[in-house]
C-alpha positions as a printed Julia matrix, in Angstrom:
118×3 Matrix{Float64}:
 -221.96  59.81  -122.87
 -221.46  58.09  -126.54
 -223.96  56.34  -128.0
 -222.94  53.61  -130.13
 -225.34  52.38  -132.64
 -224.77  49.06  -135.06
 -226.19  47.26  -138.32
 -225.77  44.81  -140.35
 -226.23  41.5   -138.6
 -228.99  38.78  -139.89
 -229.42  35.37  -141.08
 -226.98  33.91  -143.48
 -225.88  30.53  -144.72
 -222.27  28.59  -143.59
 -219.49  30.01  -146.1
 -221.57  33.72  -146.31
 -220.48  37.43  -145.58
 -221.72  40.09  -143.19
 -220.57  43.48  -142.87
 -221.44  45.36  -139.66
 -221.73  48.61  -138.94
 -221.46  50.7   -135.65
 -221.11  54.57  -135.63
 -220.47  56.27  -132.62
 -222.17  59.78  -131.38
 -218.71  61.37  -130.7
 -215.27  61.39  -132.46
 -213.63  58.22  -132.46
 -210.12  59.23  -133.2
 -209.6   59.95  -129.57
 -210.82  56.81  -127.86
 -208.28  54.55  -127.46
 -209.62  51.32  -127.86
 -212.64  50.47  -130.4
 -214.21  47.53  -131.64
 -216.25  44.32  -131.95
 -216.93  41.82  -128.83
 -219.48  39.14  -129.19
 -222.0   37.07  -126.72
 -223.42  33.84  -126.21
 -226.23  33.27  -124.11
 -224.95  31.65  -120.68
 -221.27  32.67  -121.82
 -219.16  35.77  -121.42
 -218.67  38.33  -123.67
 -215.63  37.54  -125.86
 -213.23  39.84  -128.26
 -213.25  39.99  -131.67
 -211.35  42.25  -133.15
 -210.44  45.86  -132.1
 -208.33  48.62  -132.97
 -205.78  49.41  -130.3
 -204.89  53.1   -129.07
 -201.83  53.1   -131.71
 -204.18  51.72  -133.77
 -202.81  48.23  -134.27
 -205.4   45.68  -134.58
 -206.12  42.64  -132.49
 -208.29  39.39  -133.51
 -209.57  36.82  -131.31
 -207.62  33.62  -132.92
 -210.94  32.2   -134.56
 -212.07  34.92  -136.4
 -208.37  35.29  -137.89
 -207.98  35.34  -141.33
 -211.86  35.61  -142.43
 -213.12  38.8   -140.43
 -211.61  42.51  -140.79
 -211.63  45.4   -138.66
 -211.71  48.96  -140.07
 -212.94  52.03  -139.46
 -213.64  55.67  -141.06
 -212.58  58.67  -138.71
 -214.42  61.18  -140.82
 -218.08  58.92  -140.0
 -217.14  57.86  -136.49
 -217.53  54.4   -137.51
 -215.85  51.49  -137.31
 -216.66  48.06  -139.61
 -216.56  44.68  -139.46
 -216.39  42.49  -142.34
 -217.02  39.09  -141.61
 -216.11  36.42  -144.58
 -216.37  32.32  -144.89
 -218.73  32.77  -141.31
 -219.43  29.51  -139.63
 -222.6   28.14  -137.12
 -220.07  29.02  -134.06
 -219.93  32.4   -135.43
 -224.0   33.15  -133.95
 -223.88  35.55  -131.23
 -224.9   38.5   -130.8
 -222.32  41.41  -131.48
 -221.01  44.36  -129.57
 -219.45  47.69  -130.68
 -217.36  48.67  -127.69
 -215.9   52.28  -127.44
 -213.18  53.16  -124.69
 -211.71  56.48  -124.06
 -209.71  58.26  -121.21
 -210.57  61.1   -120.12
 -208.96  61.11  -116.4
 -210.39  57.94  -115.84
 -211.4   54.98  -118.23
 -215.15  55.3   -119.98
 -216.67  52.15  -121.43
 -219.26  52.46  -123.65
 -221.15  49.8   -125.57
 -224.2   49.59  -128.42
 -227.55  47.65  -127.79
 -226.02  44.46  -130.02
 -227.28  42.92  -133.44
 -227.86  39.31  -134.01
 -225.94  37.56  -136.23
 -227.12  34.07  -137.17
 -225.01  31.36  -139.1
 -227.59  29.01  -139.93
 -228.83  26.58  -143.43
């Protein structure tokens, strides 16, 4: 089992910045796909950005251009930094962690709240 854990999410105003955190309970370098997904109530769980297994990242065409993916190896943890957020941007946000290991293992954190809101 990994256990993913996040921060960072809150309340902040139209235009503002968030930087989440997740940091995972086992090495990341070897799972080969990990990043952020995000929820609506009463809608499915959608992509936002991840790193891939050759680690190329991927963005969900809204978030293009004002969120960024990264990640440090050496903390198991992997960031998002979320710039010029907008009301459509509240959710609540998922670090997702999948590795291989004879057959596919999906592991997710509990989710933080972020809230665009003035």
């Amino acid at each position: 089992q990994v256990q993913l854990e996040e921060s960072g999410g809150g309340l902040v105003q139209p235009g503002g910045s968030l930087r989440l955190s997740c940091v995972a309970s086992a090495t990341i370098v070897s799972a080969f796909v990990i990043g952020w997904y995000r929820q609506v109530p009463g809608q499915p769980r959608e992509l936002v950005a991840i790193f891939t297994n050759d680690l190329n990242t991927e963005y969900s065409d809204s978030v293009k251009g004002r969120f960024t993916i990264s990640r440090d190896n050496a903390k198991n943890a992997v960031y998002l930094q979320m710039n010029s957020l907008k009301p459509e941007d509240t959710a609540v946000y998922f670090c997702n962690a999948r590795y291989y290991t004879g057959s596919v293992m999906d592991f997710w954190g509990q989710g933080t709240q972020v809230t665009v809101s003035s």
